[in-house]
mmCIF file of C-alpha atoms in Angstrom:
data_model
loop_
_atom_site.group_PDB
_atom_site.id
_atom_site.type_symbol
_atom_site.label_atom_id
_atom_site.label_comp_id
_atom_site.label_asym_id
_atom_site.label_seq_id
_atom_site.Cartn_x
_atom_site.Cartn_y
_atom_site.Cartn_z
ATOM 1 C CA MET W 1 -20.017 -38.208 -5.666
ATOM 2 C CA ARG W 2 -20.195 -34.569 -4.272
ATOM 3 C CA ALA W 3 -16.883 -33.404 -2.906
ATOM 4 C CA ARG W 4 -18.180 -32.683 0.451
ATOM 5 C CA HIS W 5 -18.505 -36.417 1.057
ATOM 6 C CA LEU W 6 -14.800 -36.910 0.716
ATOM 7 C CA ALA W 7 -12.627 -37.593 3.799
ATOM 8 C CA PRO W 8 -11.136 -34.334 5.245
ATOM 9 C CA ALA W 9 -7.733 -35.241 4.059
ATOM 10 C CA ALA W 10 -9.004 -35.198 0.539
ATOM 11 C CA LEU W 11 -10.127 -31.711 0.901
ATOM 12 C CA LEU W 12 -7.002 -30.260 2.298
ATOM 13 C CA LEU W 13 -4.701 -30.169 -0.751
ATOM 14 C CA PRO W 14 -6.020 -26.955 -2.462
ATOM 15 C CA PHE W 15 -5.962 -25.158 1.013
ATOM 16 C CA THR W 16 -2.386 -26.227 1.569
ATOM 17 C CA LEU W 17 -1.516 -24.828 -1.881
ATOM 18 C CA LEU W 18 -2.941 -21.373 -1.350
ATOM 19 C CA LEU W 19 -2.530 -19.627 1.900
ATOM 20 C CA ALA W 20 -3.684 -16.176 1.179
ATOM 21 C CA ALA W 21 -2.285 -12.782 1.986
ATOM 22 C CA CYS W 22 -4.511 -12.695 5.169
ATOM 23 C CA GLY W 23 -2.939 -15.741 6.710
ATOM 24 C CA GLY W 24 -0.819 -16.451 9.802
ATOM 25 C CA SER W 25 2.710 -17.706 10.213
ATOM 26 C CA SER W 26 4.285 -20.113 8.033
ATOM 27 C CA ARG W 27 7.418 -20.500 5.950
ATOM 28 C CA ALA W 28 8.800 -19.451 2.485
ATOM 29 C CA GLU W 29 8.610 -22.114 -0.126
ATOM 30 C CA GLY W 30 11.558 -23.303 -1.957
ATOM 31 C CA GLY W 31 12.163 -25.338 -5.077
ATOM 32 C CA GLY W 32 11.125 -24.815 -8.636
ATOM 33 C CA GLY W 33 7.864 -23.717 -10.378
ATOM 34 C CA THR W 34 6.035 -20.602 -10.150
ATOM 35 C CA GLY W 35 7.544 -18.209 -7.463
ATOM 36 C CA SER W 36 11.120 -19.213 -7.831
ATOM 37 C CA GLY W 37 11.898 -17.735 -11.315
ATOM 38 C CA THR W 38 12.713 -14.390 -12.835
ATOM 39 C CA ASP W 39 10.834 -12.223 -15.431
ATOM 40 C CA GLY W 40 12.042 -9.152 -17.405
ATOM 41 C CA LYS W 41 15.288 -7.900 -18.479
ATOM 42 C CA GLY W 42 17.817 -5.119 -17.684
ATOM 43 C CA SER W 43 20.279 -4.525 -14.896
ATOM 44 C CA LEU W 44 17.868 -3.816 -12.134
ATOM 45 C CA THR W 45 16.143 -6.587 -10.168
ATOM 46 C CA LEU W 46 13.043 -6.074 -8.027
ATOM 47 C CA ASN W 47 12.752 -8.881 -5.438
ATOM 48 C CA VAL W 48 9.065 -9.544 -5.014
ATOM 49 C CA ALA W 49 7.475 -11.591 -2.396
ATOM 50 C CA ASP W 50 4.433 -13.503 -3.547
ATOM 51 C CA GLN W 51 1.984 -16.211 -2.529
ATOM 52 C CA LYS W 52 0.652 -19.059 -4.510
ATOM 53 C CA GLY W 53 -1.771 -17.819 -7.083
ATOM 54 C CA GLY W 54 -0.961 -14.231 -6.150
ATOM 55 C CA SER W 55 0.610 -11.208 -7.932
ATOM 56 C CA GLU W 56 2.779 -13.305 -10.288
ATOM 57 C CA ALA W 57 -0.071 -15.439 -11.628
ATOM 58 C CA LEU W 58 -2.296 -12.329 -11.806
ATOM 59 C CA LEU W 59 0.296 -10.160 -13.780
ATOM 60 C CA ARG W 60 1.059 -13.166 -16.143
ATOM 61 C CA ALA W 61 -2.510 -13.841 -16.939
ATOM 62 C CA ALA W 62 -3.112 -10.263 -17.735
ATOM 63 C CA GLY W 63 -0.053 -9.939 -19.895
ATOM 64 C CA GLU W 64 1.591 -7.373 -17.611
ATOM 65 C CA LEU W 65 4.926 -9.248 -17.458
ATOM 66 C CA ASP W 66 5.530 -9.353 -21.176
ATOM 67 C CA ASP W 67 7.719 -6.125 -21.622
ATOM 68 C CA LEU W 68 9.311 -5.528 -18.257
ATOM 69 C CA PRO W 69 12.145 -3.098 -18.400
ATOM 70 C CA TYR W 70 13.636 -4.490 -15.347
ATOM 71 C CA LYS W 71 13.870 -8.021 -13.689
ATOM 72 C CA ILE W 72 11.432 -9.357 -11.082
ATOM 73 C CA LYS W 73 12.724 -12.051 -9.056
ATOM 74 C CA TRP W 74 9.851 -13.989 -7.312
ATOM 75 C CA SER W 75 9.900 -15.583 -3.895
ATOM 76 C CA THR W 76 6.831 -17.486 -2.715
ATOM 77 C CA PHE W 77 5.536 -17.382 0.756
ATOM 78 C CA THR W 78 2.624 -19.204 2.295
ATOM 79 C CA SER W 79 1.193 -16.176 4.180
ATOM 80 C CA GLY W 80 1.393 -12.528 5.049
ATOM 81 C CA PRO W 81 3.358 -12.545 8.296
ATOM 82 C CA PRO W 82 6.553 -14.384 7.095
ATOM 83 C CA LEU W 83 6.356 -12.341 3.879
ATOM 84 C CA LEU W 84 6.507 -9.197 6.066
ATOM 85 C CA GLU W 85 9.361 -10.724 7.953
ATOM 86 C CA ALA W 86 11.296 -11.023 4.596
ATOM 87 C CA VAL W 87 10.462 -7.300 3.770
ATOM 88 C CA ASN W 88 11.732 -6.276 7.308
ATOM 89 C CA ALA W 89 14.857 -8.311 6.773
ATOM 90 C CA GLY W 90 15.501 -6.608 3.404
ATOM 91 C CA ALA W 91 15.338 -10.078 1.720
ATOM 92 C CA VAL W 92 12.674 -8.727 -0.646
ATOM 93 C CA ASP W 93 11.609 -5.316 -1.849
ATOM 94 C CA VAL W 94 7.776 -5.651 -1.857
ATOM 95 C CA GLY W 95 4.910 -8.047 -1.343
ATOM 96 C CA ALA W 96 1.116 -8.150 -1.027
ATOM 97 C CA VAL W 97 -0.721 -8.670 2.196
ATOM 98 C CA GLY W 98 -4.089 -8.272 3.685
ATOM 99 C CA ASN W 99 -5.263 -5.529 6.089
ATOM 100 C CA THR W 100 -4.006 -7.052 9.397
ATOM 101 C CA PRO W 101 -0.442 -8.529 8.941
ATOM 102 C CA PRO W 102 0.972 -5.000 8.639
ATOM 103 C CA VAL W 103 -0.597 -4.243 12.089
ATOM 104 C CA PHE W 104 1.334 -7.099 13.704
ATOM 105 C CA ALA W 105 4.506 -6.412 11.766
ATOM 106 C CA ALA W 106 4.335 -2.712 12.696
ATOM 107 C CA ALA W 107 3.724 -3.508 16.284
ATOM 108 C CA ALA W 108 6.869 -5.534 16.294
ATOM 109 C CA LYS W 109 8.695 -2.416 15.002
ATOM 110 C CA SER W 110 9.360 -3.947 11.675
ATOM 111 C CA LYS W 111 11.030 -1.844 8.858
ATOM 112 C CA ILE W 112 8.010 -1.775 6.486
ATOM 113 C CA LYS W 113 6.114 0.910 4.450
ATOM 114 C CA VAL W 114 2.724 0.411 3.039
ATOM 115 C CA ILE W 115 2.882 1.908 -0.489
ATOM 116 C CA ALA W 116 -0.280 0.934 -2.327
ATOM 117 C CA GLY W 117 -3.788 -0.366 -1.585
ATOM 118 C CA SER W 118 -6.798 -1.880 -3.035
ATOM 119 C CA HIS W 119 -10.410 -2.117 -1.824
ATOM 120 C CA SER W 120 -12.527 -5.281 -2.184
ATOM 121 C CA ARG W 121 -15.915 -6.324 -1.119
ATOM 122 C CA SER W 122 -15.920 -8.277 2.285
ATOM 123 C CA ASP W 123 -18.491 -10.921 1.448
ATOM 124 C CA GLY W 124 -15.729 -13.499 1.524
ATOM 125 C CA GLU W 125 -14.613 -12.508 5.003
ATOM 126 C CA THR W 126 -16.969 -14.935 6.852
ATOM 127 C CA ILE W 127 -17.733 -16.860 10.042
ATOM 128 C CA LEU W 128 -18.894 -20.260 8.849
ATOM 129 C CA VAL W 129 -20.934 -22.888 10.520
ATOM 130 C CA LYS W 130 -22.209 -26.240 9.485
ATOM 131 C CA LYS W 131 -25.489 -26.472 7.698
ATOM 132 C CA ASP W 132 -26.968 -28.348 10.515
ATOM 133 C CA SER W 133 -25.646 -26.036 13.151
ATOM 134 C CA PRO W 134 -28.162 -24.627 15.682
ATOM 135 C CA LEU W 135 -26.117 -21.188 15.444
ATOM 136 C CA LYS W 136 -28.078 -18.772 13.442
ATOM 137 C CA ARG W 137 -26.625 -15.351 14.671
ATOM 138 C CA PRO W 138 -23.125 -14.183 15.993
ATOM 139 C CA ALA W 139 -24.464 -13.607 19.638
ATOM 140 C CA GLN W 140 -24.993 -17.415 19.875
ATOM 141 C CA LEU W 141 -21.259 -17.921 19.611
ATOM 142 C CA LYS W 142 -20.962 -17.210 23.346
ATOM 143 C CA GLY W 143 -19.342 -20.283 24.881
ATOM 144 C CA LYS W 144 -18.619 -21.868 21.489
ATOM 145 C CA SER W 145 -15.241 -22.747 19.851
ATOM 146 C CA VAL W 146 -14.104 -20.907 16.777
ATOM 147 C CA ALA W 147 -11.196 -21.592 14.550
ATOM 148 C CA VAL W 148 -9.231 -18.666 13.132
ATOM 149 C CA ALA W 149 -5.700 -17.862 11.877
ATOM 150 C CA GLN W 150 -3.980 -15.696 14.339
ATOM 151 C CA GLY W 151 -3.001 -12.264 13.067
ATOM 152 C CA SER W 152 -5.186 -12.720 9.921
ATOM 153 C CA SER W 153 -7.878 -10.464 8.373
ATOM 154 C CA ALA W 154 -10.340 -13.068 9.701
ATOM 155 C CA HIS W 155 -8.945 -12.584 13.210
ATOM 156 C CA TYR W 156 -10.073 -8.980 13.149
ATOM 157 C CA GLN W 157 -13.343 -9.768 11.312
ATOM 158 C CA LEU W 158 -14.072 -12.149 14.154
ATOM 159 C CA VAL W 159 -13.202 -9.476 16.781
ATOM 160 C CA ALA W 160 -15.453 -6.943 14.992
ATOM 161 C CA SER W 161 -18.467 -9.400 14.686
ATOM 162 C CA LEU W 162 -18.271 -10.446 18.190
ATOM 163 C CA LYS W 163 -18.203 -6.794 19.316
ATOM 164 C CA LYS W 164 -21.267 -6.037 17.227
ATOM 165 C CA ALA W 165 -23.008 -8.846 18.945
ATOM 166 C CA GLY W 166 -22.061 -7.595 22.387
ATOM 167 C CA LEU W 167 -19.344 -10.106 22.947
ATOM 168 C CA THR W 168 -15.584 -10.236 23.128
ATOM 169 C CA THR W 169 -12.916 -12.964 22.347
ATOM 170 C CA LYS W 170 -13.163 -13.860 25.985
ATOM 171 C CA ASP W 171 -16.815 -15.073 25.452
ATOM 172 C CA VAL W 172 -15.468 -17.843 22.916
ATOM 173 C CA THR W 173 -12.835 -20.436 22.841
ATOM 174 C CA LEU W 174 -10.341 -19.422 20.124
ATOM 175 C CA ASN W 175 -8.578 -22.164 18.302
ATOM 176 C CA TYR W 176 -5.664 -20.613 16.426
ATOM 177 C CA LEU W 177 -5.374 -22.610 13.246
ATOM 178 C CA GLN W 178 -4.162 -22.137 9.769
ATOM 179 C CA PRO W 179 -6.701 -22.759 7.061
ATOM 180 C CA ALA W 180 -5.829 -26.458 6.270
ATOM 181 C CA ASP W 181 -5.930 -27.406 9.964
ATOM 182 C CA ALA W 182 -9.007 -25.271 10.563
ATOM 183 C CA LEU W 183 -10.846 -27.062 7.629
ATOM 184 C CA ALA W 184 -9.989 -30.422 9.203
ATOM 185 C CA ALA W 185 -11.234 -29.377 12.577
ATOM 186 C CA PHE W 186 -14.414 -27.767 11.043
ATOM 187 C CA THR W 187 -15.197 -30.810 8.800
ATOM 188 C CA ARG W 188 -14.892 -33.190 11.768
ATOM 189 C CA GLY W 189 -17.041 -31.063 14.174
ATOM 190 C CA LYS W 190 -14.115 -30.231 16.452
ATOM 191 C CA VAL W 191 -15.067 -26.488 16.421
ATOM 192 C CA ASP W 192 -18.411 -24.814 16.233
ATOM 193 C CA ALA W 193 -17.377 -22.122 13.763
ATOM 194 C CA TRP W 194 -14.696 -21.000 11.490
ATOM 195 C CA ALA W 195 -13.668 -17.457 10.706
ATOM 196 C CA VAL W 196 -11.963 -17.450 7.382
ATOM 197 C CA TRP W 197 -11.646 -15.502 4.012
ATOM 198 C CA ASP W 198 -11.812 -16.206 0.371
ATOM 199 C CA PRO W 199 -11.044 -18.486 -1.413
ATOM 200 C CA TYR W 200 -11.462 -20.734 1.631
ATOM 201 C CA THR W 201 -14.971 -19.383 2.157
ATOM 202 C CA SER W 202 -15.989 -20.417 -1.357
ATOM 203 C CA GLN W 203 -14.407 -23.718 -1.106
ATOM 204 C CA ALA W 204 -15.999 -24.571 2.312
ATOM 205 C CA LEU W 205 -19.384 -23.467 0.998
ATOM 206 C CA ASP W 206 -18.958 -25.793 -1.985
ATOM 207 C CA GLN W 207 -17.337 -28.717 -0.434
ATOM 208 C CA ALA W 208 -17.443 -28.689 3.381
ATOM 209 C CA ASP W 209 -21.236 -28.557 4.088
ATOM 210 C CA ALA W 210 -20.823 -24.927 5.356
ATOM 211 C CA GLN W 211 -23.109 -22.112 5.559
ATOM 212 C CA VAL W 212 -22.411 -18.394 6.352
ATOM 213 C CA LEU W 213 -23.296 -17.151 9.812
ATOM 214 C CA THR W 214 -22.085 -13.558 9.078
ATOM 215 C CA THR W 215 -19.870 -11.619 6.809
ATOM 216 C CA GLY W 216 -17.335 -8.766 7.283
ATOM 217 C CA GLN W 217 -19.367 -6.510 4.932
ATOM 218 C CA GLY W 218 -19.885 -3.147 6.750
ATOM 219 C CA LEU W 219 -17.529 -4.406 9.740
ATOM 220 C CA VAL W 220 -14.113 -4.513 8.088
ATOM 221 C CA ASN W 221 -12.424 -2.164 5.778
ATOM 222 C CA GLY W 222 -11.857 -4.644 2.780
ATOM 223 C CA LEU W 223 -8.377 -3.265 2.152
ATOM 224 C CA SER W 224 -5.187 -5.082 1.093
ATOM 225 C CA PHE W 225 -1.827 -3.597 0.574
ATOM 226 C CA GLN W 226 1.516 -3.576 -1.089
ATOM 227 C CA VAL W 227 4.228 -3.359 1.443
ATOM 228 C CA ALA W 228 7.850 -2.326 0.623
ATOM 229 C CA ALA W 229 11.165 -2.239 2.400
ATOM 230 C CA PRO W 230 12.288 1.346 3.206
ATOM 231 C CA ALA W 231 15.722 0.660 1.754
ATOM 232 C CA ALA W 232 14.018 -0.077 -1.712
ATOM 233 C CA LEU W 233 12.116 3.035 -1.606
ATOM 234 C CA ASP W 234 15.314 5.112 -0.854
ATOM 235 C CA ASP W 235 16.901 3.796 -3.976
ATOM 236 C CA LYS W 236 15.850 5.923 -6.864
ATOM 237 C CA LYS W 237 15.859 3.158 -9.477
ATOM 238 C CA LYS W 238 14.228 0.639 -7.276
ATOM 239 C CA SER W 239 11.532 3.353 -6.282
ATOM 240 C CA ALA W 240 10.813 3.953 -10.090
ATOM 241 C CA ALA W 241 10.463 0.055 -10.435
ATOM 242 C CA LEU W 242 8.118 -0.143 -7.519
ATOM 243 C CA LYS W 243 5.799 2.624 -9.099
ATOM 244 C CA ASP W 244 5.727 0.749 -12.401
ATOM 245 C CA TYR W 245 5.056 -2.430 -10.568
ATOM 246 C CA THR W 246 2.132 -1.068 -8.656
ATOM 247 C CA ASP W 247 0.695 0.387 -11.932
ATOM 248 C CA ARG W 248 0.898 -3.029 -13.675
ATOM 249 C CA LEU W 249 -0.879 -4.668 -10.693
ATOM 250 C CA ARG W 250 -3.696 -1.929 -10.928
ATOM 251 C CA ARG W 251 -4.016 -2.676 -14.642
ATOM 252 C CA ALA W 252 -3.985 -6.365 -14.045
ATOM 253 C CA GLN W 253 -6.868 -5.992 -11.517
ATOM 254 C CA ASN W 254 -8.921 -4.080 -14.023
ATOM 255 C CA TRP W 255 -8.197 -6.927 -16.427
ATOM 256 C CA VAL W 256 -9.515 -9.403 -13.921
ATOM 257 C CA PHE W 257 -12.706 -7.559 -13.363
ATOM 258 C CA LYS W 258 -13.464 -7.687 -17.151
ATOM 259 C CA HIS W 259 -12.392 -11.256 -17.573
ATOM 260 C CA PRO W 260 -13.403 -13.258 -14.432
ATOM 261 C CA ASP W 261 -13.799 -16.526 -16.077
ATOM 262 C CA VAL W 262 -10.417 -16.363 -17.678
ATOM 263 C CA TRP W 263 -8.802 -15.481 -14.549
ATOM 264 C CA ALA W 264 -10.643 -18.060 -12.546
ATOM 265 C CA LYS W 265 -9.366 -20.832 -14.921
ATOM 266 C CA ALA W 266 -5.758 -19.502 -14.528
ATOM 267 C CA TRP W 267 -6.144 -19.107 -10.780
ATOM 268 C CA ALA W 268 -7.533 -22.667 -10.506
ATOM 269 C CA LYS W 269 -4.742 -24.105 -12.546
ATOM 270 C CA GLU W 270 -2.164 -22.208 -10.426
ATOM 271 C CA THR W 271 -3.609 -23.215 -7.009
ATOM 272 C CA GLY W 272 -5.378 -26.589 -7.503
ATOM 273 C CA LEU W 273 -8.845 -24.908 -6.647
ATOM 274 C CA PRO W 274 -11.814 -26.214 -8.519
ATOM 275 C CA GLU W 275 -12.716 -23.836 -11.254
ATOM 276 C CA LYS W 276 -16.193 -23.241 -9.793
ATOM 277 C CA VAL W 277 -14.789 -22.388 -6.394
ATOM 278 C CA ALA W 278 -12.184 -20.046 -8.094
ATOM 279 C CA LEU W 279 -14.891 -18.285 -10.097
ATOM 280 C CA ASP W 280 -17.162 -18.112 -6.874
ATOM 281 C CA ALA W 281 -14.343 -16.328 -5.033
ATOM 282 C CA VAL W 282 -13.518 -14.018 -7.954
ATOM 283 C CA LYS W 283 -17.110 -12.818 -8.110
ATOM 284 C CA ARG W 284 -17.535 -12.698 -4.287
ATOM 285 C CA THR W 285 -14.403 -10.956 -3.448
ATOM 286 C CA ARG W 286 -11.158 -11.241 -5.591
ATOM 287 C CA GLY W 287 -12.566 -9.670 -8.690
ATOM 288 C CA THR W 288 -14.211 -6.772 -6.959
ATOM 289 C CA ALA W 289 -10.938 -5.003 -5.925
ATOM 290 C CA VAL W 290 -10.352 -1.426 -7.052
ATOM 291 C CA ALA W 291 -6.884 0.222 -6.610
ATOM 292 C CA VAL W 292 -7.133 3.021 -4.146
ATOM 293 C CA ALA W 293 -4.845 5.721 -2.345
ATOM 294 C CA VAL W 294 -3.390 4.912 0.941
ATOM 295 C CA ASP W 295 -4.868 8.061 2.378
ATOM 296 C CA LYS W 296 -5.824 9.504 5.746
ATOM 297 C CA ALA W 297 -9.058 7.432 5.774
ATOM 298 C CA ALA W 298 -7.060 4.270 5.181
ATOM 299 C CA ILE W 299 -4.755 4.924 7.833
ATOM 300 C CA ALA W 300 -7.595 5.770 10.300
ATOM 301 C CA SER W 301 -9.277 2.567 9.384
ATOM 302 C CA GLU W 302 -6.095 0.558 10.016
ATOM 303 C CA GLN W 303 -5.735 2.420 13.308
ATOM 304 C CA GLN W 304 -8.953 0.969 14.425
ATOM 305 C CA ILE W 305 -7.457 -2.431 14.023
ATOM 306 C CA VAL W 306 -4.299 -1.338 15.845
ATOM 307 C CA ASP W 307 -6.345 -0.011 18.675
ATOM 308 C CA SER W 308 -8.630 -3.047 18.870
ATOM 309 C CA PHE W 309 -5.826 -5.622 19.047
ATOM 310 C CA ALA W 310 -3.833 -3.457 21.484
ATOM 311 C CA ALA W 311 -6.923 -3.233 23.780
ATOM 312 C CA LEU W 312 -7.286 -7.025 23.626
ATOM 313 C CA LYS W 313 -3.430 -7.429 24.375
ATOM 314 C CA LEU W 314 -3.160 -9.326 21.029
ATOM 315 C CA ILE W 315 -0.288 -6.876 20.190
ATOM 316 C CA PRO W 316 2.252 -5.619 22.667
ATOM 317 C CA ARG W 317 1.568 -1.852 22.114
ATOM 318 C CA SER W 318 -0.417 0.576 20.291
ATOM 319 C CA PHE W 319 1.232 2.964 17.769
ATOM 320 C CA ASP W 320 0.581 5.316 14.908
ATOM 321 C CA PHE W 321 -0.135 3.367 11.885
ATOM 322 C CA GLY W 322 0.608 6.390 9.655
ATOM 323 C CA GLU W 323 4.237 6.099 10.477
ATOM 324 C CA PHE W 324 4.324 2.887 8.474
ATOM 325 C CA VAL W 325 2.794 4.375 5.326
ATOM 326 C CA ASP W 326 4.602 6.016 2.340
ATOM 327 C CA PRO W 327 1.922 7.793 0.226
ATOM 328 C CA ARG W 328 4.316 8.766 -2.671
ATOM 329 C CA PHE W 329 2.498 6.464 -5.267
ATOM 330 C CA ASN W 330 -0.986 7.701 -4.366
ATOM 331 C CA GLY W 331 -0.956 9.921 -7.541
ATOM 332 C CA ASP W 332 -4.460 10.457 -8.737
ATOM 333 C CA LEU W 333 -5.823 7.099 -7.407
ATOM 334 C CA PRO W 334 -9.382 7.404 -5.949
ATOM 335 C CA PRO W 335 -10.016 7.631 -2.211
ATOM 336 C CA SER W 336 -9.672 4.434 -0.131
ATOM 337 C CA GLY W 337 -13.383 4.428 0.588
ATOM 338 C CA THR W 338 -14.182 4.162 -3.176
ATOM 339 C CA ALA W 339 -16.792 1.412 -3.471
ATOM 340 C CA PRO W 340 -15.507 -1.892 -4.819
ATOM 341 C CA ARG W 341 -16.752 -3.237 -8.051
ATOM 342 C CA THR W 342 -19.542 -5.725 -8.059
ATOM 343 C CA TYR W 343 -20.716 -8.534 -10.252
ATOM 344 C CA GLY W 344 -24.261 -8.086 -9.128
ATOM 345 C CA LYS W 345 -25.750 -9.982 -6.139
ATOM 346 C CA ALA W 346 -23.270 -11.401 -3.612
ATOM 347 C CA HIS W 347 -22.211 -14.966 -4.218
#
């Protein structure tokens, strides 16, 4: 029996296991297992905020945790906004998020600094509809209901897609739902469309009778970030550890591109995703990332998100995104507009 014929509840488990960096508000996870342990040795401890199947799993699979000269204490969060709340509070030193959570955090005057970036393809940033939907282009979303996680990269992708189609968020009914709830609503026909990101895109296409109405390719910047606490950057030893940590992530991402099948298996095991879905997401989006400098172009691109959300009153104020960037680790990294990698035709 194909998975898409399962009851919606049966489809939710992998989604609840992996709320990606782009997601909306949730809570930190406690308990044992991945995300609650410590790696490395030495007197210095770097407190790293992570998400299920995120940086820890990536670094471990690539062998980049084998010879750490400092300790990493992992804390697992279900999404970007609460992760950045922990950075702001000084509870963690650094964590990975998508392109939109830093905008919301900075708008709230959080104590955060973007220190590293990566650029991925945006084919996994999608607006999905059912295969039997009469909707064939974004302009037809007028008057329809769309599920989206508030403050997520999908939120901005939806805004940008509507704008290109001559619409605004006022022309649709927004249902602010986290991916697990959005999947249930989408599966049951409670919403007409779903704006979401990989690996949810890949899973919905494989299991929820979904098809792509439009993608973020050419509309969104495809950036994701490492965001650090200013206090950690001000500590000489922790700053050196942060530089080493971002270097390890860059090498791990290079490893992923060369070993998509190995990483997909590890990622699937970590998150509960089916291996096929994991591999689809790796080849569509996750494996295409290339480490880039957080440069003036990246800041300008993020400023567009700031200005868009401020104009829609989705954040309380506009501000200079550059004030929340620390470029000290840019080094000889390529420009932020450097083309992502590709595995050939989009999946």
